[in-house]
PDB file of C-alpha atoms in Angstrom:
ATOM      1  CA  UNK N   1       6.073 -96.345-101.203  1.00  0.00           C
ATOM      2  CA  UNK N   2       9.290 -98.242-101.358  1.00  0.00           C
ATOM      3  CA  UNK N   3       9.479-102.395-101.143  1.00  0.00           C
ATOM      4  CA  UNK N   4       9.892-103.632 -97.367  1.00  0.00           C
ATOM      5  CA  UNK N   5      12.940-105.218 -96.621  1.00  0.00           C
ATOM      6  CA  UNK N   6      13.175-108.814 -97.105  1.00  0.00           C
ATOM      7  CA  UNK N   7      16.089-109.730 -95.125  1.00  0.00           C
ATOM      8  CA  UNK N   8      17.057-108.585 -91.964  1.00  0.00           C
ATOM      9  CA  UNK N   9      19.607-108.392 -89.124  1.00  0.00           C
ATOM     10  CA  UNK N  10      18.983-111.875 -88.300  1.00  0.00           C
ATOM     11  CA  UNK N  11      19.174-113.049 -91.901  1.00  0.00           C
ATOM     12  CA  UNK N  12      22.995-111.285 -92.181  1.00  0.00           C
ATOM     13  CA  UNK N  13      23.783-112.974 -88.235  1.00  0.00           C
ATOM     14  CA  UNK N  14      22.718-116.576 -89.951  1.00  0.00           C
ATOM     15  CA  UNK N  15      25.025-115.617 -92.722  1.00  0.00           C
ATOM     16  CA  UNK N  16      28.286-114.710 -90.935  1.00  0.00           C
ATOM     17  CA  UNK N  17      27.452-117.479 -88.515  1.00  0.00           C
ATOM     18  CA  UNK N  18      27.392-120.067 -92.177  1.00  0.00           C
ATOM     19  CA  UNK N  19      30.355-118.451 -93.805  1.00  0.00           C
ATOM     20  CA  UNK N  20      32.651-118.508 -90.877  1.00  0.00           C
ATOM     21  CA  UNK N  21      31.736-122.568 -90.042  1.00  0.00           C
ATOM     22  CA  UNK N  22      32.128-123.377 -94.271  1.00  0.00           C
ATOM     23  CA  UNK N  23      35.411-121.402 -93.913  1.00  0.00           C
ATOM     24  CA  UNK N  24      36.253-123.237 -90.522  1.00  0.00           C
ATOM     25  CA  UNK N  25      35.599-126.514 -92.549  1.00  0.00           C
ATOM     26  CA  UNK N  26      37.140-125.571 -96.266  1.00  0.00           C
ATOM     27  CA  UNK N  27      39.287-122.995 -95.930  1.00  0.00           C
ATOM     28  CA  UNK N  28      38.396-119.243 -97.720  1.00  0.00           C
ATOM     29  CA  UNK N  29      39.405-120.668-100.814  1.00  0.00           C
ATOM     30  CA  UNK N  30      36.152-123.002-100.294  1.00  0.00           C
ATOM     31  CA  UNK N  31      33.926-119.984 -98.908  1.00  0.00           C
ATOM     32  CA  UNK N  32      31.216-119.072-102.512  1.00  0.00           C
ATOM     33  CA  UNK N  33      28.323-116.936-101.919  1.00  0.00           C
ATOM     34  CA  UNK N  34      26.166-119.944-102.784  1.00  0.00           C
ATOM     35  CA  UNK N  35      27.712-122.493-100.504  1.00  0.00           C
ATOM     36  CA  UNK N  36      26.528-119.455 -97.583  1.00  0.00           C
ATOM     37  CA  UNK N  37      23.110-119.071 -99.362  1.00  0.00           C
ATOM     38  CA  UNK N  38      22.487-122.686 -99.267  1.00  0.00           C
ATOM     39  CA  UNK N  39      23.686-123.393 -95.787  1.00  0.00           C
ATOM     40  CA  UNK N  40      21.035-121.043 -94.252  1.00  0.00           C
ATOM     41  CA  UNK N  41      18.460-121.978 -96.385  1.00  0.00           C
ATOM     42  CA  UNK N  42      17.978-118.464 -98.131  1.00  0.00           C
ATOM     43  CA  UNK N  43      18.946-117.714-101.826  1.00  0.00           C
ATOM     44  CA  UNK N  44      22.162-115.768-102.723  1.00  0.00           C
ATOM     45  CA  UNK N  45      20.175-112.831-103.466  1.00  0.00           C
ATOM     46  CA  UNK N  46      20.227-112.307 -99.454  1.00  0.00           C
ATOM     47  CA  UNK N  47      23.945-112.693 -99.438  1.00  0.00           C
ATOM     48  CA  UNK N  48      24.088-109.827-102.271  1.00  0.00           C
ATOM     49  CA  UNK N  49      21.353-107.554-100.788  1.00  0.00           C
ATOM     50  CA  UNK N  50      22.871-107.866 -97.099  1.00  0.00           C
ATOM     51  CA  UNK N  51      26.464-108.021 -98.306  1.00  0.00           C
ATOM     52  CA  UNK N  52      27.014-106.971-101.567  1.00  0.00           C
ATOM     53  CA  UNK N  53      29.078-109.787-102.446  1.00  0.00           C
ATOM     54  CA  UNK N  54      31.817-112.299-101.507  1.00  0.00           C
ATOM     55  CA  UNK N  55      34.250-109.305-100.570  1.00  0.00           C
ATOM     56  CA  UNK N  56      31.550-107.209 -98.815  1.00  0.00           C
ATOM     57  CA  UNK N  57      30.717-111.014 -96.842  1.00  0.00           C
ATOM     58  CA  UNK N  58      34.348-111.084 -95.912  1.00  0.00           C
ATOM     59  CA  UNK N  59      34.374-107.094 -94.576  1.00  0.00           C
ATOM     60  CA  UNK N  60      31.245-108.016 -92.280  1.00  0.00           C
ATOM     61  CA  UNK N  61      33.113-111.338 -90.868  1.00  0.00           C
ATOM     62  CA  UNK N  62      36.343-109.540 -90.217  1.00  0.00           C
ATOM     63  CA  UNK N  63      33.756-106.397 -88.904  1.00  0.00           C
ATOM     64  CA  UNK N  64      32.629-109.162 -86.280  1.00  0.00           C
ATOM     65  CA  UNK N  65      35.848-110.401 -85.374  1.00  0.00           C
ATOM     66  CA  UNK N  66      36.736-106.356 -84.172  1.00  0.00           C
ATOM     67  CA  UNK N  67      33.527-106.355 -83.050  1.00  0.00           C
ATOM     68  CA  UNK N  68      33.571-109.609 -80.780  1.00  0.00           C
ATOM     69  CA  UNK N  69      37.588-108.851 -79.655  1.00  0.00           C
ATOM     70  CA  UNK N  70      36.197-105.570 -78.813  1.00  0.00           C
ATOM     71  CA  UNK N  71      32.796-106.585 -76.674  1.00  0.00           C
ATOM     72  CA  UNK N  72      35.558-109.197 -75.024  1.00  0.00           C
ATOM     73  CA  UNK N  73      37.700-106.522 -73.861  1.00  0.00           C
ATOM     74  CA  UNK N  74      35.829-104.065 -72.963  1.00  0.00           C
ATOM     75  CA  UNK N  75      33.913-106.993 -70.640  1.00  0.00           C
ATOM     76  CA  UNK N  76      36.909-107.396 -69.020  1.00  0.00           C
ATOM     77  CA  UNK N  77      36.445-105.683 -64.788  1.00  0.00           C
ATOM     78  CA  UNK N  78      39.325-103.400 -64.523  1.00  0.00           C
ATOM     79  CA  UNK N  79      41.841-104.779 -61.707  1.00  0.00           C
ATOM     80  CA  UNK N  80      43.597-102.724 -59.308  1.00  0.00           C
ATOM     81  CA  UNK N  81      46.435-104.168 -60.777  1.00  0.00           C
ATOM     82  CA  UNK N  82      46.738-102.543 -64.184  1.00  0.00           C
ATOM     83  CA  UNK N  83      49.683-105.277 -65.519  1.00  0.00           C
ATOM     84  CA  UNK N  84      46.966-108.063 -64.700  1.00  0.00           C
ATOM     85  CA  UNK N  85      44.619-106.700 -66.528  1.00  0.00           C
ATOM     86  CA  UNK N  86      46.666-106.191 -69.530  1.00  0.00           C
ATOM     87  CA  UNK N  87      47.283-109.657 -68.931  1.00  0.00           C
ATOM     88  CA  UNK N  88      43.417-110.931 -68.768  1.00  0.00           C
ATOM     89  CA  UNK N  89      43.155-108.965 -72.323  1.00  0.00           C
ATOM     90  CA  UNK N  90      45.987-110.983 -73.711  1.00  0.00           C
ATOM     91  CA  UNK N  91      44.402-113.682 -72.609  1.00  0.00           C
ATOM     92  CA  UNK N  92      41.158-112.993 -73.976  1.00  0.00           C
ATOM     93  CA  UNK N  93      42.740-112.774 -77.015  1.00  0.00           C
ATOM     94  CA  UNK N  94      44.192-115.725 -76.899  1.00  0.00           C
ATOM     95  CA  UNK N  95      41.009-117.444 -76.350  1.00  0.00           C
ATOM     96  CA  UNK N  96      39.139-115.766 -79.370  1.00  0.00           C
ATOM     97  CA  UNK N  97      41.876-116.647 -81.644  1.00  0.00           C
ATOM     98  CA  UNK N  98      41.090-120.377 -80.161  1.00  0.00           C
ATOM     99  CA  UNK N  99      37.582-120.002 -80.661  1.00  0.00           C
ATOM    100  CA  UNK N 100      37.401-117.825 -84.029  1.00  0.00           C
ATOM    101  CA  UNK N 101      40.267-119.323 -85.794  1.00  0.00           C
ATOM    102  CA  UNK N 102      38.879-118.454 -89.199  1.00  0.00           C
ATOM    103  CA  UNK N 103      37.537-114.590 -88.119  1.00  0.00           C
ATOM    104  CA  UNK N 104      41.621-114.652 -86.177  1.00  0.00           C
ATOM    105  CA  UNK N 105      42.856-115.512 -89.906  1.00  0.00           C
ATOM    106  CA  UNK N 106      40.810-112.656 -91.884  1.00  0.00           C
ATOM    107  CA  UNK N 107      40.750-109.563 -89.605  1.00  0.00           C
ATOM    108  CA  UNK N 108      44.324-110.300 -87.479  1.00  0.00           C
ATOM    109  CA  UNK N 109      46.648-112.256 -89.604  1.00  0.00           C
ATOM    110  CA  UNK N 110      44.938-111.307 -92.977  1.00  0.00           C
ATOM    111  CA  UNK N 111      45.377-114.352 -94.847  1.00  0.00           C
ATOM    112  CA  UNK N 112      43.836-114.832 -98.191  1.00  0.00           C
ATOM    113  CA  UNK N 113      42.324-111.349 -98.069  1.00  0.00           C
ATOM    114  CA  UNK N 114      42.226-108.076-100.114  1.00  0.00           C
ATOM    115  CA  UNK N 115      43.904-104.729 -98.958  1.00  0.00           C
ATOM    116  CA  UNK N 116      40.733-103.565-100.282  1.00  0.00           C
ATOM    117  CA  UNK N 117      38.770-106.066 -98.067  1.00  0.00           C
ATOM    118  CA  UNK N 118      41.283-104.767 -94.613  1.00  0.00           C
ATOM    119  CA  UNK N 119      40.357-101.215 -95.794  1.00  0.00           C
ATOM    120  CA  UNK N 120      36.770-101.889 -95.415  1.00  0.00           C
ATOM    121  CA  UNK N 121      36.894-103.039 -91.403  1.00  0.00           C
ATOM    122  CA  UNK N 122      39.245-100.522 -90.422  1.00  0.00           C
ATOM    123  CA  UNK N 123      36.047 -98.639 -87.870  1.00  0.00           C
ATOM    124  CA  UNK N 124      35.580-101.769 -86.178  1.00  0.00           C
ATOM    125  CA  UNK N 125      39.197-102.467 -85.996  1.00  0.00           C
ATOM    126  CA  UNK N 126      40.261 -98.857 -84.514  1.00  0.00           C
ATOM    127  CA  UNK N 127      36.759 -99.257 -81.951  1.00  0.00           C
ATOM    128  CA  UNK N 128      38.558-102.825 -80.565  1.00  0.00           C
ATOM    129  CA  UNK N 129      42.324-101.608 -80.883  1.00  0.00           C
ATOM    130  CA  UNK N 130      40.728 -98.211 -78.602  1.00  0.00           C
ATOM    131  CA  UNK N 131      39.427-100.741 -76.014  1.00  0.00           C
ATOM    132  CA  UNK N 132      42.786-102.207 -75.632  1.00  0.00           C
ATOM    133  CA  UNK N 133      45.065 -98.888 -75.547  1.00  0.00           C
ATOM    134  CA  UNK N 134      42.779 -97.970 -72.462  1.00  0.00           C
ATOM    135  CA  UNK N 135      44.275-101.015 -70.425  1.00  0.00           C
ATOM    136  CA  UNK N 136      48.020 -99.955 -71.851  1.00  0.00           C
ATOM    137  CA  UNK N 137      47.234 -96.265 -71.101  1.00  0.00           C
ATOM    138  CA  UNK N 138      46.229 -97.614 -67.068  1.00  0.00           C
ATOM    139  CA  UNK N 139      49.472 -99.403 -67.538  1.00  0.00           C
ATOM    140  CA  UNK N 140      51.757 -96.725 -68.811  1.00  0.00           C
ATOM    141  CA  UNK N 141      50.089 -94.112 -66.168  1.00  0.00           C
ATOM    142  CA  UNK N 142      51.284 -96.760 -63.226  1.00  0.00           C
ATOM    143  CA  UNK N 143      54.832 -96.431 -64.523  1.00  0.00           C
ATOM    144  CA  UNK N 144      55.030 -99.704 -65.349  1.00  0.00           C
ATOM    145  CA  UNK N 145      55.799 -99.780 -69.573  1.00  0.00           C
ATOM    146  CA  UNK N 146      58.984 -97.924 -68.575  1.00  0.00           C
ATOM    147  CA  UNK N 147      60.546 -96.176 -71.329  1.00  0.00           C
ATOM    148  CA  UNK N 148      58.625 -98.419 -74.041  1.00  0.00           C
ATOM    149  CA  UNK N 149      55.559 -96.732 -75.638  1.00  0.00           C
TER     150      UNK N 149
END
């Protein structure tokens, strides 16, 4: 019979919710496994079992940020108007990047991260880009894009 699982979905959301608020604070220069660990109260051993380590931690926060750019868009009602509602997603994004600044600097301007680290939230990163080439699809079907792809 194998072991049950010690920590769980909510143990990895308490994680990512610590790293990206010490990174917020310090910088990802300042971001260890055991400043995470401490922060939630758990042992690193749930960082390394969820995560696999610091690189796998910063995979699952820039996951989140596709994830959460994603969920925003795809939130978005569709307008009649499909130029508005490229505009709304703009401005969505504008408003994560406000809100996210840290998740904005690992999964969209990649600072102080690993080509190996990009390679490893490329699904969630296709999933939100997908969610956004709908609206510019609705956009280039009303003739609007002109001649631009």
């Amino acid at each position: 019979m194998s072991r049950p699982r010690e920590h769980n979905e909510r143990t990895a959301a308490a994680l990512l919710d610590a790293a990206e608020r010490l990174a917020a604070e310090d910088g990802l220069a300042g971001l260890s496994v055991r400043r995470v660990a401490n922060e939630t109260g758990t042992t690193t051993r749930a960082v390394y079992s969820l995560f696999g380590s610091k690189e796998g931690l910063l995979v699952a926060l820039g996951a989140r940020a596709f994830g959460l750019l994603g969920a925003m868009v795809a939130a978005l009602p569709h307008a009649s108007d499909p130029q508005a509602d490229l505009i709304q997603g703009g401005l969505m994004f504008r408003r994560f990047a406000r809100d996210h600044p840290v998740l904005f600097q690992i999964a969209i301007q990649r600072v102080d991260v690993s080509a190996e680290v990009v390679r490893g939230f490329e699904g969630p990163r296709l999933k939100a880009l997908a969610e956004l080439q709908d609206r510019i699809t609705r956009l280039r079907e009303s003739g609007q894009l002109g001649h631009r792809s």
